[in-house]
Amino acid sequence: MINLVRIDHRLLHGQVAFAWTKSLGTDCILIANDEVAKDSLRMSALRMAAPSGVKLVIKSLEDSIKALNSGATDKYRLMIIVESIKDADELTKQVTTIKEVNLGGVKAENGKKQISMAVFVSPDEIERLKDMNDRGISIEVKMVPEDKGQNAIDLIK
């Protein structure tokens, strides 16, 4: 069962590792990221950040999609973390059971518009968010479980 799909450029860190997993009762975190899946040093660093008692799986986006669609992850209370809006867009196109996405952190870069304290979006990312919304995906900006969530589409208008 997918408890949360989160976009966070930092992937696994204190907020995610502890606040979200505890709040959701997560027993498995899937990091779906092509670069990390090929980088043993980054994988090792992320493994150290995982809370004890929570399984951490790191796969490429394609392998993550296959695992999610195969049912292999159904036995877990799963949190999926992707690094970018682009990856979340692709994930939600190919895993049709995902209906909600948490937008937790997208880093500031030239040409991006700030829509919340920790979320900066480019014109391309705005279009991807709108496309996800048009496909029935709810996108909520929420850094930690205690925050009041905000609809991302309302923030980009």
PDB file of N, CA, C and O in Angstrom, residues 13-61:
ATOM      1  N   HIS A  13      16.002  12.699   4.390  1.00  0.00           N
ATOM      2  CA  HIS A  13      16.620  13.545   5.415  1.00  0.00           C
ATOM      3  C   HIS A  13      15.721  13.521   6.640  1.00  0.00           C
ATOM      4  O   HIS A  13      14.715  12.810   6.652  1.00  0.00           O
ATOM      5  N   GLY A  14      16.045  14.273   7.653  1.00  0.00           N
ATOM      6  CA  GLY A  14      15.334  14.223   8.928  1.00  0.00           C
ATOM      7  C   GLY A  14      13.825  14.297   8.846  1.00  0.00           C
ATOM      8  O   GLY A  14      13.119  13.484   9.436  1.00  0.00           O
ATOM      9  N   GLN A  15      13.296  15.289   8.127  1.00  0.00           N
ATOM     10  CA  GLN A  15      11.843  15.423   8.018  1.00  0.00           C
ATOM     11  C   GLN A  15      11.218  14.160   7.454  1.00  0.00           C
ATOM     12  O   GLN A  15      10.211  13.670   7.947  1.00  0.00           O
ATOM     13  N   VAL A  16      11.793  13.668   6.389  1.00  0.00           N
ATOM     14  CA  VAL A  16      11.242  12.487   5.737  1.00  0.00           C
ATOM     15  C   VAL A  16      11.481  11.252   6.589  1.00  0.00           C
ATOM     16  O   VAL A  16      10.569  10.481   6.875  1.00  0.00           O
ATOM     17  N   ALA A  17      12.732  11.090   7.004  1.00  0.00           N
ATOM     18  CA  ALA A  17      13.115   9.870   7.696  1.00  0.00           C
ATOM     19  C   ALA A  17      12.348   9.667   8.996  1.00  0.00           C
ATOM     20  O   ALA A  17      12.005   8.544   9.337  1.00  0.00           O
ATOM     21  N   PHE A  18      12.073  10.733   9.705  1.00  0.00           N
ATOM     22  CA  PHE A  18      11.472  10.559  11.015  1.00  0.00           C
ATOM     23  C   PHE A  18      10.031  11.067  11.085  1.00  0.00           C
ATOM     24  O   PHE A  18       9.138  10.308  11.453  1.00  0.00           O
ATOM     25  N   ALA A  19       9.776  12.311  10.733  1.00  0.00           N
ATOM     26  CA  ALA A  19       8.427  12.860  10.873  1.00  0.00           C
ATOM     27  C   ALA A  19       7.419  12.119   9.998  1.00  0.00           C
ATOM     28  O   ALA A  19       6.366  11.674  10.479  1.00  0.00           O
ATOM     29  N   TRP A  20       7.724  11.969   8.720  1.00  0.00           N
ATOM     30  CA  TRP A  20       6.765  11.333   7.815  1.00  0.00           C
ATOM     31  C   TRP A  20       6.616   9.841   8.083  1.00  0.00           C
ATOM     32  O   TRP A  20       5.502   9.327   8.102  1.00  0.00           O
ATOM     33  N   THR A  21       7.720   9.129   8.282  1.00  0.00           N
ATOM     34  CA  THR A  21       7.591   7.680   8.499  1.00  0.00           C
ATOM     35  C   THR A  21       6.807   7.383   9.773  1.00  0.00           C
ATOM     36  O   THR A  21       5.967   6.492   9.789  1.00  0.00           O
ATOM     37  N   LYS A  22       7.067   8.152  10.820  1.00  0.00           N
ATOM     38  CA  LYS A  22       6.343   7.942  12.082  1.00  0.00           C
ATOM     39  C   LYS A  22       4.866   8.281  11.923  1.00  0.00           C
ATOM     40  O   LYS A  22       3.997   7.524  12.337  1.00  0.00           O
ATOM     41  N   SER A  23       4.580   9.414  11.310  1.00  0.00           N
ATOM     42  CA  SER A  23       3.202   9.855  11.129  1.00  0.00           C
ATOM     43  C   SER A  23       2.389   8.867  10.297  1.00  0.00           C
ATOM     44  O   SER A  23       1.213   8.625  10.579  1.00  0.00           O
ATOM     45  N   LEU A  24       3.014   8.290   9.289  1.00  0.00           N
ATOM     46  CA  LEU A  24       2.301   7.397   8.365  1.00  0.00           C
ATOM     47  C   LEU A  24       2.395   5.919   8.746  1.00  0.00           C
ATOM     48  O   LEU A  24       1.740   5.085   8.147  1.00  0.00           O
ATOM     49  N   GLY A  25       3.249   5.598   9.697  1.00  0.00           N
ATOM     50  CA  GLY A  25       3.456   4.192  10.026  1.00  0.00           C
ATOM     51  C   GLY A  25       4.164   3.451   8.902  1.00  0.00           C
ATOM     52  O   GLY A  25       3.955   2.256   8.693  1.00  0.00           O
ATOM     53  N   THR A  26       5.021   4.154   8.195  1.00  0.00           N
ATOM     54  CA  THR A  26       5.738   3.588   7.049  1.00  0.00           C
ATOM     55  C   THR A  26       6.719   2.516   7.504  1.00  0.00           C
ATOM     56  O   THR A  26       7.441   2.703   8.477  1.00  0.00           O
ATOM     57  N   ASP A  27       6.739   1.382   6.786  1.00  0.00           N
ATOM     58  CA  ASP A  27       7.728   0.355   7.097  1.00  0.00           C
ATOM     59  C   ASP A  27       8.716   0.132   5.952  1.00  0.00           C
ATOM     60  O   ASP A  27       9.642  -0.658   6.060  1.00  0.00           O
ATOM     61  N   CYS A  28       8.520   0.865   4.845  1.00  0.00           N
ATOM     62  CA  CYS A  28       9.446   0.758   3.712  1.00  0.00           C
ATOM     63  C   CYS A  28       9.473   2.081   2.947  1.00  0.00           C
ATOM     64  O   CYS A  28       8.423   2.665   2.676  1.00  0.00           O
ATOM     65  N   ILE A  29      10.686   2.543   2.635  1.00  0.00           N
ATOM     66  CA  ILE A  29      10.874   3.738   1.823  1.00  0.00           C
ATOM     67  C   ILE A  29      11.498   3.306   0.508  1.00  0.00           C
ATOM     68  O   ILE A  29      12.505   2.595   0.498  1.00  0.00           O
ATOM     69  N   LEU A  30      10.878   3.706  -0.585  1.00  0.00           N
ATOM     70  CA  LEU A  30      11.419   3.448  -1.921  1.00  0.00           C
ATOM     71  C   LEU A  30      11.896   4.770  -2.495  1.00  0.00           C
ATOM     72  O   LEU A  30      11.107   5.698  -2.684  1.00  0.00           O
ATOM     73  N   ILE A  31      13.190   4.863  -2.747  1.00  0.00           N
ATOM     74  CA  ILE A  31      13.740   6.029  -3.434  1.00  0.00           C
ATOM     75  C   ILE A  31      13.834   5.653  -4.906  1.00  0.00           C
ATOM     76  O   ILE A  31      14.560   4.722  -5.270  1.00  0.00           O
ATOM     77  N   ALA A  32      13.063   6.345  -5.727  1.00  0.00           N
ATOM     78  CA  ALA A  32      13.030   6.087  -7.168  1.00  0.00           C
ATOM     79  C   ALA A  32      13.842   7.177  -7.856  1.00  0.00           C
ATOM     80  O   ALA A  32      13.365   8.296  -8.043  1.00  0.00           O
ATOM     81  N   ASN A  33      15.099   6.837  -8.186  1.00  0.00           N
ATOM     82  CA  ASN A  33      15.994   7.844  -8.748  1.00  0.00           C
ATOM     83  C   ASN A  33      17.093   7.169  -9.553  1.00  0.00           C
ATOM     84  O   ASN A  33      17.833   6.338  -9.027  1.00  0.00           O
ATOM     85  N   ASP A  34      17.195   7.543 -10.814  1.00  0.00           N
ATOM     86  CA  ASP A  34      18.173   6.921 -11.709  1.00  0.00           C
ATOM     87  C   ASP A  34      19.608   7.171 -11.277  1.00  0.00           C
ATOM     88  O   ASP A  34      20.433   6.251 -11.284  1.00  0.00           O
ATOM     89  N   GLU A  35      19.937   8.400 -10.896  1.00  0.00           N
ATOM     90  CA  GLU A  35      21.311   8.727 -10.550  1.00  0.00           C
ATOM     91  C   GLU A  35      21.760   8.024  -9.273  1.00  0.00           C
ATOM     92  O   GLU A  35      22.857   7.481  -9.205  1.00  0.00           O
ATOM     93  N   VAL A  36      20.915   8.052  -8.258  1.00  0.00           N
ATOM     94  CA  VAL A  36      21.281   7.433  -6.983  1.00  0.00           C
ATOM     95  C   VAL A  36      21.430   5.915  -7.141  1.00  0.00           C
ATOM     96  O   VAL A  36      22.322   5.311  -6.556  1.00  0.00           O
ATOM     97  N   ALA A  37      20.569   5.313  -7.955  1.00  0.00           N
ATOM     98  CA  ALA A  37      20.619   3.860  -8.156  1.00  0.00           C
ATOM     99  C   ALA A  37      21.944   3.411  -8.768  1.00  0.00           C
ATOM    100  O   ALA A  37      22.309   2.242  -8.652  1.00  0.00           O
ATOM    101  N   LYS A  38      22.678   4.343  -9.388  1.00  0.00           N
ATOM    102  CA  LYS A  38      23.976   4.014  -9.997  1.00  0.00           C
ATOM    103  C   LYS A  38      25.169   4.513  -9.172  1.00  0.00           C
ATOM    104  O   LYS A  38      26.300   4.344  -9.578  1.00  0.00           O
ATOM    105  N   ASP A  39      24.910   5.120  -8.021  1.00  0.00           N
ATOM    106  CA  ASP A  39      25.963   5.765  -7.239  1.00  0.00           C
ATOM    107  C   ASP A  39      26.069   5.121  -5.855  1.00  0.00           C
ATOM    108  O   ASP A  39      25.291   5.445  -4.953  1.00  0.00           O
ATOM    109  N   SER A  40      27.024   4.242  -5.678  1.00  0.00           N
ATOM    110  CA  SER A  40      27.130   3.489  -4.424  1.00  0.00           C
ATOM    111  C   SER A  40      27.424   4.406  -3.227  1.00  0.00           C
ATOM    112  O   SER A  40      26.973   4.127  -2.112  1.00  0.00           O
ATOM    113  N   LEU A  41      28.144   5.485  -3.446  1.00  0.00           N
ATOM    114  CA  LEU A  41      28.437   6.405  -2.351  1.00  0.00           C
ATOM    115  C   LEU A  41      27.159   7.090  -1.860  1.00  0.00           C
ATOM    116  O   LEU A  41      26.897   7.153  -0.647  1.00  0.00           O
ATOM    117  N   ARG A  42      26.359   7.591  -2.783  1.00  0.00           N
ATOM    118  CA  ARG A  42      25.083   8.228  -2.391  1.00  0.00           C
ATOM    119  C   ARG A  42      24.139   7.214  -1.750  1.00  0.00           C
ATOM    120  O   ARG A  42      23.437   7.526  -0.789  1.00  0.00           O
ATOM    121  N   MET A  43      24.138   5.983  -2.283  1.00  0.00           N
ATOM    122  CA  MET A  43      23.293   4.952  -1.682  1.00  0.00           C
ATOM    123  C   MET A  43      23.704   4.696  -0.239  1.00  0.00           C
ATOM    124  O   MET A  43      22.848   4.591   0.644  1.00  0.00           O
ATOM    125  N   SER A  44      24.990   4.615   0.010  1.00  0.00           N
ATOM    126  CA  SER A  44      25.484   4.382   1.374  1.00  0.00           C
ATOM    127  C   SER A  44      25.086   5.513   2.302  1.00  0.00           C
ATOM    128  O   SER A  44      24.656   5.277   3.444  1.00  0.00           O
ATOM    129  N   ALA A  45      25.212   6.747   1.836  1.00  0.00           N
ATOM    130  CA  ALA A  45      24.838   7.901   2.658  1.00  0.00           C
ATOM    131  C   ALA A  45      23.346   7.883   2.979  1.00  0.00           C
ATOM    132  O   ALA A  45      22.941   8.149   4.119  1.00  0.00           O
ATOM    133  N   LEU A  46      22.521   7.552   1.998  1.00  0.00           N
ATOM    134  CA  LEU A  46      21.072   7.499   2.223  1.00  0.00           C
ATOM    135  C   LEU A  46      20.705   6.365   3.175  1.00  0.00           C
ATOM    136  O   LEU A  46      19.805   6.513   4.000  1.00  0.00           O
ATOM    137  N   ARG A  47      21.392   5.243   3.074  1.00  0.00           N
ATOM    138  CA  ARG A  47      21.116   4.115   3.978  1.00  0.00           C
ATOM    139  C   ARG A  47      21.368   4.520   5.430  1.00  0.00           C
ATOM    140  O   ARG A  47      20.648   4.082   6.337  1.00  0.00           O
ATOM    141  N   MET A  48      22.379   5.359   5.652  1.00  0.00           N
ATOM    142  CA  MET A  48      22.661   5.810   7.018  1.00  0.00           C
ATOM    143  C   MET A  48      21.560   6.736   7.536  1.00  0.00           C
ATOM    144  O   MET A  48      21.365   6.854   8.746  1.00  0.00           O
ATOM    145  N   ALA A  49      20.849   7.405   6.653  1.00  0.00           N
ATOM    146  CA  ALA A  49      19.797   8.338   7.058  1.00  0.00           C
ATOM    147  C   ALA A  49      18.457   7.649   7.324  1.00  0.00           C
ATOM    148  O   ALA A  49      17.559   8.256   7.889  1.00  0.00           O
ATOM    149  N   ALA A  50      18.340   6.399   6.925  1.00  0.00           N
ATOM    150  CA  ALA A  50      17.071   5.690   7.098  1.00  0.00           C
ATOM    151  C   ALA A  50      16.832   5.376   8.576  1.00  0.00           C
ATOM    152  O   ALA A  50      17.742   4.993   9.297  1.00  0.00           O
ATOM    153  N   PRO A  51      15.595   5.556   9.028  1.00  0.00           N
ATOM    154  CA  PRO A  51      15.297   5.242  10.426  1.00  0.00           C
ATOM    155  C   PRO A  51      15.380   3.733  10.668  1.00  0.00           C
ATOM    156  O   PRO A  51      15.095   2.945   9.775  1.00  0.00           O
ATOM    157  N   SER A  52      15.754   3.352  11.878  1.00  0.00           N
ATOM    158  CA  SER A  52      15.832   1.929  12.181  1.00  0.00           C
ATOM    159  C   SER A  52      14.428   1.326  12.121  1.00  0.00           C
ATOM    160  O   SER A  52      13.445   1.973  12.466  1.00  0.00           O
ATOM    161  N   GLY A  53      14.372   0.100  11.664  1.00  0.00           N
ATOM    162  CA  GLY A  53      13.093  -0.589  11.547  1.00  0.00           C
ATOM    163  C   GLY A  53      12.337  -0.285  10.266  1.00  0.00           C
ATOM    164  O   GLY A  53      11.246  -0.801  10.051  1.00  0.00           O
ATOM    165  N   VAL A  54      12.900   0.584   9.415  1.00  0.00           N
ATOM    166  CA  VAL A  54      12.261   0.921   8.144  1.00  0.00           C
ATOM    167  C   VAL A  54      13.169   0.437   7.021  1.00  0.00           C
ATOM    168  O   VAL A  54      14.340   0.796   6.962  1.00  0.00           O
ATOM    169  N   LYS A  55      12.618  -0.402   6.165  1.00  0.00           N
ATOM    170  CA  LYS A  55      13.379  -0.927   5.025  1.00  0.00           C
ATOM    171  C   LYS A  55      13.589   0.200   4.015  1.00  0.00           C
ATOM    172  O   LYS A  55      12.674   0.969   3.743  1.00  0.00           O
ATOM    173  N   LEU A  56      14.801   0.298   3.469  1.00  0.00           N
ATOM    174  CA  LEU A  56      15.095   1.288   2.434  1.00  0.00           C
ATOM    175  C   LEU A  56      15.461   0.568   1.157  1.00  0.00           C
ATOM    176  O   LEU A  56      16.351  -0.275   1.144  1.00  0.00           O
ATOM    177  N   VAL A  57      14.747   0.904   0.077  1.00  0.00           N
ATOM    178  CA  VAL A  57      15.006   0.330  -1.236  1.00  0.00           C
ATOM    179  C   VAL A  57      15.306   1.486  -2.179  1.00  0.00           C
ATOM    180  O   VAL A  57      14.579   2.481  -2.202  1.00  0.00           O
ATOM    181  N   ILE A  58      16.381   1.339  -2.956  1.00  0.00           N
ATOM    182  CA  ILE A  58      16.752   2.373  -3.928  1.00  0.00           C
ATOM    183  C   ILE A  58      16.787   1.717  -5.300  1.00  0.00           C
ATOM    184  O   ILE A  58      17.526   0.755  -5.516  1.00  0.00           O
ATOM    185  N   LYS A  59      15.953   2.224  -6.200  1.00  0.00           N
ATOM    186  CA  LYS A  59      15.853   1.666  -7.552  1.00  0.00           C
ATOM    187  C   LYS A  59      15.796   2.802  -8.568  1.00  0.00           C
ATOM    188  O   LYS A  59      15.413   3.916  -8.232  1.00  0.00           O
ATOM    189  N   SER A  60      16.123   2.466  -9.802  1.00  0.00           N
ATOM    190  CA  SER A  60      15.922   3.432 -10.883  1.00  0.00           C
ATOM    191  C   SER A  60      14.424   3.696 -11.004  1.00  0.00           C
ATOM    192  O   SER A  60      13.597   2.923 -10.496  1.00  0.00           O
ATOM    193  N   LEU A  61      14.069   4.759 -11.684  1.00  0.00           N
ATOM    194  CA  LEU A  61      12.658   5.076 -11.869  1.00  0.00           C
ATOM    195  C   LEU A  61      11.949   3.941 -12.609  1.00  0.00           C
ATOM    196  O   LEU A  61      10.876   3.492 -12.196  1.00  0.00           O
TER     197      LEU A  61
END
